[in-house]
Each structure stands twice: as C-alpha cells, then as structure tokens.
XYZ file of C-alpha atoms in Angstrom:
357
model
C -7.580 14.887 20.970
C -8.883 14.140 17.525
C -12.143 12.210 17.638
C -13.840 9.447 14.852
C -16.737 6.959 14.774
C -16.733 3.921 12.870
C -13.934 1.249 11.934
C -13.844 2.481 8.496
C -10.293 3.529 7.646
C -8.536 2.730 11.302
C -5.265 2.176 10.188
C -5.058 5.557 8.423
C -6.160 7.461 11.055
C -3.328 5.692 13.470
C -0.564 5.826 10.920
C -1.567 9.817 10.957
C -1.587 9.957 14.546
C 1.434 8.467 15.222
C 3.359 10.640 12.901
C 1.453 13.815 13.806
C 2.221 12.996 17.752
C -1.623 13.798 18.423
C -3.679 11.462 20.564
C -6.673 10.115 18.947
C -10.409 8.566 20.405
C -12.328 6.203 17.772
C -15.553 4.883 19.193
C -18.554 3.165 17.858
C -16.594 0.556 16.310
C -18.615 -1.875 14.644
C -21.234 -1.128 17.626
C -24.569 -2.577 15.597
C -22.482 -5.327 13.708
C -24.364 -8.609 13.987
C -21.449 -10.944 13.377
C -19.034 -9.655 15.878
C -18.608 -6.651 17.701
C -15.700 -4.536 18.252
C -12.097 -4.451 16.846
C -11.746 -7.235 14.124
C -8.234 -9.505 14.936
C -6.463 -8.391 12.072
C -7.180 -4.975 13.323
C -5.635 -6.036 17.061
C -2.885 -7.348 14.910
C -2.014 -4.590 13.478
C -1.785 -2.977 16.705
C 0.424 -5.095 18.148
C 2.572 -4.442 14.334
C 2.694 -0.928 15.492
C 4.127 -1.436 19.201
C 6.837 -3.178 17.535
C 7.886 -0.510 15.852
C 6.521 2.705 17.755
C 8.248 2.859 21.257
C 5.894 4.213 24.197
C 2.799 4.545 22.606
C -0.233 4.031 24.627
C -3.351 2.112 23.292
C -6.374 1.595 25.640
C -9.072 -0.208 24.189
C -12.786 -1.079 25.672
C -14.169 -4.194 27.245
C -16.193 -4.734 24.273
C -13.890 -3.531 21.734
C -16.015 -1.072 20.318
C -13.786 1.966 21.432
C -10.399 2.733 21.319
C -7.603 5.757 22.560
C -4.108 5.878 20.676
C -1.777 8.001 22.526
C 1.136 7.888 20.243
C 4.910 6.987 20.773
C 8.221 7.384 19.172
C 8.476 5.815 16.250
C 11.861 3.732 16.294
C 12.268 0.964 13.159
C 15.297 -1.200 13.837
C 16.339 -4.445 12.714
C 15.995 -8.557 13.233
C 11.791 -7.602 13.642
C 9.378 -10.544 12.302
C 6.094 -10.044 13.009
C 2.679 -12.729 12.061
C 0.529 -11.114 10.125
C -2.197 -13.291 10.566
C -4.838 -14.624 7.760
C -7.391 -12.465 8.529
C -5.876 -9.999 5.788
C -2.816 -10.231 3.477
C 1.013 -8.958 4.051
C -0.103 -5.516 2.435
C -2.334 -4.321 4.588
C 0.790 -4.692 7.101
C 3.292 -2.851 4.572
C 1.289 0.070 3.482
C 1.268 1.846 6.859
C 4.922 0.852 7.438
C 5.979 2.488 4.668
C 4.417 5.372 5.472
C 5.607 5.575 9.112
C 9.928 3.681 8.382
C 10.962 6.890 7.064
C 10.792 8.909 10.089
C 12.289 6.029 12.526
C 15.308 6.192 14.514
C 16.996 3.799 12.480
C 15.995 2.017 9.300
C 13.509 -0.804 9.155
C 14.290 -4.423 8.713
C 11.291 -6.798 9.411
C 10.213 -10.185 8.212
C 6.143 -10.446 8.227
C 4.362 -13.880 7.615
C 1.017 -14.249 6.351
C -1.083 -14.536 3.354
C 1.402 -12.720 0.283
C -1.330 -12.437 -2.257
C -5.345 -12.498 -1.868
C -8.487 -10.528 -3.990
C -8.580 -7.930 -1.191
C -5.727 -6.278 -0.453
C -2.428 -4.897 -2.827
C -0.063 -8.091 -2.852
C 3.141 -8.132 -2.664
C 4.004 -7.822 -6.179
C 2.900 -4.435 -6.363
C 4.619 -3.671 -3.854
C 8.160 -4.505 -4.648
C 7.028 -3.334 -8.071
C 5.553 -0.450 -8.430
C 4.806 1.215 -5.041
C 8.663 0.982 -3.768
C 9.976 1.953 -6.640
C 7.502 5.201 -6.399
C 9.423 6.214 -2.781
C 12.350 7.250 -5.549
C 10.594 10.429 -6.152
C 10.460 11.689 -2.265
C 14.097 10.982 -1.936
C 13.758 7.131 -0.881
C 15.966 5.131 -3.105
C 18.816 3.128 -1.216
C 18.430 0.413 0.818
C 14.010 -0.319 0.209
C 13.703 -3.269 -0.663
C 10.620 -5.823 -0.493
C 12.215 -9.515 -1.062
C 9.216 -12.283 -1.125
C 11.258 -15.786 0.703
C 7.812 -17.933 0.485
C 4.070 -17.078 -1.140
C 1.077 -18.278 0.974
C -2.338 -17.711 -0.730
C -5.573 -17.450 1.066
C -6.858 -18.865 3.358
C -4.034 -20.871 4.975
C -1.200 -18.366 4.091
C 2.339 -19.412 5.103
C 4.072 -16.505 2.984
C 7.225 -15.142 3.987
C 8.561 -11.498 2.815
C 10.945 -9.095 4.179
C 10.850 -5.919 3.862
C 13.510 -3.028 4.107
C 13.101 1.043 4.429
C 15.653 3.254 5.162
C 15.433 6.462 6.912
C 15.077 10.195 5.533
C 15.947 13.477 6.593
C 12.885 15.009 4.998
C 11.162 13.587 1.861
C 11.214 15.776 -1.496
C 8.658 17.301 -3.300
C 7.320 16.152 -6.276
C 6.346 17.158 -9.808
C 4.682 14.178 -11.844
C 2.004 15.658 -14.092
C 2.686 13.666 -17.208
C 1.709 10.157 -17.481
C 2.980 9.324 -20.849
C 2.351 6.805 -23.042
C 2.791 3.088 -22.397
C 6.356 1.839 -24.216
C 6.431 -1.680 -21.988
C 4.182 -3.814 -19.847
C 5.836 -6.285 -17.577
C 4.143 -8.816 -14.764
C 4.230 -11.987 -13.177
C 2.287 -14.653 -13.072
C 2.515 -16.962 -9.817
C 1.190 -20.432 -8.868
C 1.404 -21.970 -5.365
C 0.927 -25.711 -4.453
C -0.874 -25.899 -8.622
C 0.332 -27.159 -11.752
C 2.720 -24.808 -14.134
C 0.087 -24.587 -16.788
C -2.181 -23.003 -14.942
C 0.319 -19.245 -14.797
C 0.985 -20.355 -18.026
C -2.828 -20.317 -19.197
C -3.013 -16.990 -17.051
C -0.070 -15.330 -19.236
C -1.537 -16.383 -22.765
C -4.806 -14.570 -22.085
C -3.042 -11.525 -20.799
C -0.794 -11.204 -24.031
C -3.796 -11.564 -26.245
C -5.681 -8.960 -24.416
C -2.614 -6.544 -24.341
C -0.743 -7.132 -27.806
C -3.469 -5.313 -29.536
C -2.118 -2.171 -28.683
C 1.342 -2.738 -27.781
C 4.272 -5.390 -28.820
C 6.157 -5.110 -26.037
C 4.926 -7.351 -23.525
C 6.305 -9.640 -21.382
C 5.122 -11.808 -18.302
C 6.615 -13.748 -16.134
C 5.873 -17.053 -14.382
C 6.787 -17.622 -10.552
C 5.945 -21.105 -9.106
C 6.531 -22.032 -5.887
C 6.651 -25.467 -5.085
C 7.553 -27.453 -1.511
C 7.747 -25.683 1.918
C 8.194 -22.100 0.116
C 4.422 -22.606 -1.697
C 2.832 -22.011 1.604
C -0.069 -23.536 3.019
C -3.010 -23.106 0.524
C -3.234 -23.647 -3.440
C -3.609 -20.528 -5.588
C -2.821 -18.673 -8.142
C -2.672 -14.933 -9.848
C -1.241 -12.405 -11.808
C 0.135 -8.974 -11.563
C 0.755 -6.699 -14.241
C 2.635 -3.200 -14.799
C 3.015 -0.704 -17.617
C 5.912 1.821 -17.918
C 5.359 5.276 -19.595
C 7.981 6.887 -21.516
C 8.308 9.455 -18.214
C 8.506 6.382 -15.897
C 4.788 6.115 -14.609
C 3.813 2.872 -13.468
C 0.599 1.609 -13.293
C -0.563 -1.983 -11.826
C -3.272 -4.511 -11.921
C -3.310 -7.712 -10.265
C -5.912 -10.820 -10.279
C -5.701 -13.354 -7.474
C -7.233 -16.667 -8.986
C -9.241 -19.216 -6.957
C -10.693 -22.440 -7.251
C -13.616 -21.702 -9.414
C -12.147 -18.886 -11.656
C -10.590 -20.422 -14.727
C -6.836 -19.165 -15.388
C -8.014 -17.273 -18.600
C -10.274 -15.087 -17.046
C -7.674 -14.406 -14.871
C -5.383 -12.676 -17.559
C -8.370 -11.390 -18.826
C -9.428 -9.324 -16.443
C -5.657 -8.459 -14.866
C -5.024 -6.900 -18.413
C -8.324 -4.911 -18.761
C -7.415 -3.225 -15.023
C -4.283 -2.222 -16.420
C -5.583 -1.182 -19.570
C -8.423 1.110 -17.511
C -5.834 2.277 -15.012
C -3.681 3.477 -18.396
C -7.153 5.008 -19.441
C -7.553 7.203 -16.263
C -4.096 9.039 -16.959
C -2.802 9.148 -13.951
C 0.827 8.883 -12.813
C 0.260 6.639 -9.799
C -2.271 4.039 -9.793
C -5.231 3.447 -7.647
C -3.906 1.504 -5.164
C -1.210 3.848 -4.120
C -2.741 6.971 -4.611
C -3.793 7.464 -0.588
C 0.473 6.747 -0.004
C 1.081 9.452 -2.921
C -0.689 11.811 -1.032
C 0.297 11.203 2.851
C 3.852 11.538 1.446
C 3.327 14.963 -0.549
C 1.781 16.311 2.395
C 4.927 15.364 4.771
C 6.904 16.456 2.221
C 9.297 19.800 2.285
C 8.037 23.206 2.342
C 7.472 23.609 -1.379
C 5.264 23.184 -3.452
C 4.374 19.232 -4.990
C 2.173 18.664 -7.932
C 0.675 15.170 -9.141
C -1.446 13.676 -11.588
C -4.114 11.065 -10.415
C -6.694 8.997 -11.959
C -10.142 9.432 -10.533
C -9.516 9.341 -7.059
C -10.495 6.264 -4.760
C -12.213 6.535 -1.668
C -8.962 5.858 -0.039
C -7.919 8.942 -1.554
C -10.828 11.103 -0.518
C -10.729 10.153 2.651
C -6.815 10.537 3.120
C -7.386 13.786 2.060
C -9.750 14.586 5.289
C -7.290 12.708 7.336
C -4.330 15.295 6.083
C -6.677 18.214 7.088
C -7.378 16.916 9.895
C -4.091 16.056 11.468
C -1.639 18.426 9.679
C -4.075 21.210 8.462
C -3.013 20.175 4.816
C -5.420 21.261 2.274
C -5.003 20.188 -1.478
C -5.889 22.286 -4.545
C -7.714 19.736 -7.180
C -8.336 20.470 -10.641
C -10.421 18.351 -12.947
C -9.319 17.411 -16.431
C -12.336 17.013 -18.911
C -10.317 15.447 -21.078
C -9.371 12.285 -19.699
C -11.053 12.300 -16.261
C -7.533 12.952 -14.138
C -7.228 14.927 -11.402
C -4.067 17.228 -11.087
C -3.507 17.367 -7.152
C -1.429 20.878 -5.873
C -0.138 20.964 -2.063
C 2.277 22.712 0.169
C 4.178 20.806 2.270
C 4.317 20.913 6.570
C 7.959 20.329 6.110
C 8.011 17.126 8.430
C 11.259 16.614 9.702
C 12.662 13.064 11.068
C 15.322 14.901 14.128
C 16.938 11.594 14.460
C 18.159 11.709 10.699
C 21.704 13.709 10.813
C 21.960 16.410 7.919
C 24.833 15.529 5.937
C-alpha cells in the first residue's frame, strides 16, 4: 500500500492507482484547513465519477473526511453514462483523468458530463476537443475520440452539456516529438453565453492585433450560445491554438467575467499563446502531466518528447510514475530556449480485454 499526506494532487494519485491495481492510503487531508475540513465535494464527486466507470473498487473514507483508502477495481468504460459534474470545478477536471484511465476499459467510453464547460481554473473544454484529443493520435488513439460540447454553462451556475467519447487500445505507442516547429497558423474560438455578440467579437479584435504582428494567418472564431443551450450563468472567453509546421499544438485560453473588459481578454489569451510558443515545447502546459502518464504506459521502447518548462503538474506526475510503476525519466535542459527534452522507457501496459488483431 502506497501512502500520501495532503489533498494536493488526489486525483492523480487515484487515476495511478487504479491503473497500477495498487491500493493506496491518503491522510491528513486538509486536517488544519479553517474553512472546511476533509474531502472538498468536487473531490467526493469525482469519486463517485470513478465508480461509474471502475467496477469493484473499494473506497473507505473517514468520519471527518480527512483520510481516505482506494482499493482499486476493474476499470470497465461502457456506454449511455451521464454523470453531474457539479459547480464546484469545471467539466475538465472530470475529463483529464478519464482520458487517462478509457483506454484500458473493457469497452470504449461514451459519457455525457454536465457542469460548468469553461471557468479561469481548470482546462475548458475547448482545449480539449482541440488540442489535447487530437494529441492521443500520437499513442495510437485516433478513431472514435471525440469531445462534442451540446450546451456551455459558465461559472458559477454552469448548466453545460458535453459528451465525450474514447475508444479502447491494445497498448499505446511510443512517441518521438522533439521538434516544435515554427508557428504557420493560429486558430481559436471565441464564446459568449447568455451576453451580447459584440462582446466575442471585441475579444477576437484584440487577439488579432496582438497576434498579426508576427504572423498573417490568423483566424478566430465566434461561438454564442443563446436560449436553454447558454446555460445558467453569463460569461464569456476565448481559446486560442497555434499549429507548427510538424503539427505541435499549443493553447491558451481566457475565461472573461463581469469586471474584465473583452479586450483584455484577447489580450492576454494571445500573449499565453505567444509565451507557450516561446517555451518550445511540443505539448503545452496544460497537458504536459497527460503527455507523460501516457509515455510511461506506453510500449516497451523507448519515447522521447519536448516540453516547455515543466509545471508542477508535471513534476509531480513524474514522482507519481516512480512511485507506482517504477518509471524514471531522463531530462535534459536546453539553454537555448528553456525546453526540456524528456527520455523514458516504457512498462509496456497492456489493456487484456483489447483483442490483438
């Protein structure tokens, strides 16, 4: 039994436990937090996410919350699943671990999740069904994922509707993506819920200004929702991706609120991308803890990729995958630019209920 303290990075540690098959003890959870004690809802929400999914697995947690034991089951996907996500945090907090863990189900993944689709705290859903699915091509994942959003619900209210599919792999492939590129296109979209169209408008005039200074090519999107498929709360937001001429793509996304004016919206959304282009990496920050979970499941060969300076996600995935799989990654530093070319061996993880064909 693998032991932890602290509630910082729980769903990591019981995505990595569940696909490990190792039982693991977390205690001291927010044990001298004034405001409330104990597993946070959105925490117990993703718990009950995971029994959904994961068939037999065994959660006992303390009167007070504080402590918790994860013996983990078999993890089983299937279809016609809808899950509430909650407002305490946004659809991608939900997705992330699920796309980590649908690959290695009995049968593919097909679940609707409500909630709040785009916030300032966690990766919307934009992201998602742009850049970080689209990554999953490179470990073999590339028919049947899909991420389609049915209704947007900003924060606080919510009332977003997405549904997400992942198909099943034998084993995932390695990887060799060591050459960012340079930028040939940026693409985004800029979405309004329950607000007037000139305010994505607004949002997509500052981003071009900011952007077509160093490249022509550059076109955003606008995305208003309006009636029951706007959700429950007014907002706003943009999210923004470059292509390299090797296929890297790179995000940054805004959420806008009620006292941040559109244009500083696009304003900052297009420095991000511009300083996640900067850090010459191949994957971006927000998916670089994914990158890594995946090259570590990944055959027994060898998979090499380029990263910006890594996140804290990232550093602490990296203990994780020692800790559960006995994964260790070779990192070398690049003066140059600040990246960080990441070397690892795969365990070779094998989903048995995946026929060879």
């Amino acid at each position: 039994m693998l032991r932890y303290k602290g509630a910082q990075h729980f769903r990591e540690r019981i995505v990595l436990a569940t696909l490990s098959g190792r039982t693991v003890r977390i205690d001291e959870i927010r044990s001298d937090d004034d405001e409330q004690i104990g597993l946070r809802p959105f925490e117990a929400n993703f718990l009950r996410l995971l029994e959904k999914v994961v068939n037999g697995a065994e959660i006992a947690i303390s009167e007070t919350g504080t402590s918790i034991r994860y013996r983990p089951g078999v993890i089983t996907g299937g279809g016609g699943i809808t899950h509430d996500c909650g407002t305490g945090r946004a659809i991608g907090y939900f997705v992330q671990p699920l796309i980590a863990l649908a690959p290695f189900a009995k049968a593919p993944l097909s679940i609707t999740l409500l909630g709040v689709t785009n916030d300032e705290v966690d990766v919307g859903v934009d992201v998602l069904r742009t850049v970080t699915l689209p990554m999953l091509r490179h470990f073999g994942l590339d028919d049947g994922v899909q991420l389609q959003i049915r209704k947007r619900g900003a924060a606080p209210l919510g009332g977003g509707e997405v549904l997400l599919e992942l198909p099943i792999v034998r084993e995932l492939s390695p990887i060799e993506l060591v050459d960012a590129g340079l930028v040939r296109r940026v693409r985004g979209v800029a979405y309004g819920m329950k607000v007037s169209p000139q305010l994505p408008n607004r949002v997509v005039s500052a981003a071009r200004a900011t952007l077509n200074h160093f490249l022509p090519d550059v076109w955003v999107y606008t995305d208003v929702f309006k009636g029951k498929a706007s959700g429950n709360s007014p907002g706003f937001g943009v999210a923004l991706v470059s292509e390299s001429t090797t296929g890297a793509l790179l995000a940054a996304e805004v959420a806008g609120g009620a006292r941040v004016p559109p244009e500083s919206v696009g304003e900052l959304a297009a420095d991000g991308l511009l300083e996640q282009v900067k850090q010459g990496g191949v994957v971006d920050g927000a998916n670089q803890h994914l990158a890594l979970l995946l090259m570590a499941l990944g055959k027994e060969d060898v998979s090499r990729l380029r990263l910006g300076p890594l996140t804290p996600f990232a550093v602490e995935m990296l203990r994780l995958l020692r800790d559960f799989f006995g994964v260790t990654f070779q990192l070398d530093a690049d003066l140059a630019d600040g990246s960080v070319l990441c070397t690892c061996r795969g365990v070779g993880f094998k989903n048995l209920a995946k026929r060879t064909t």
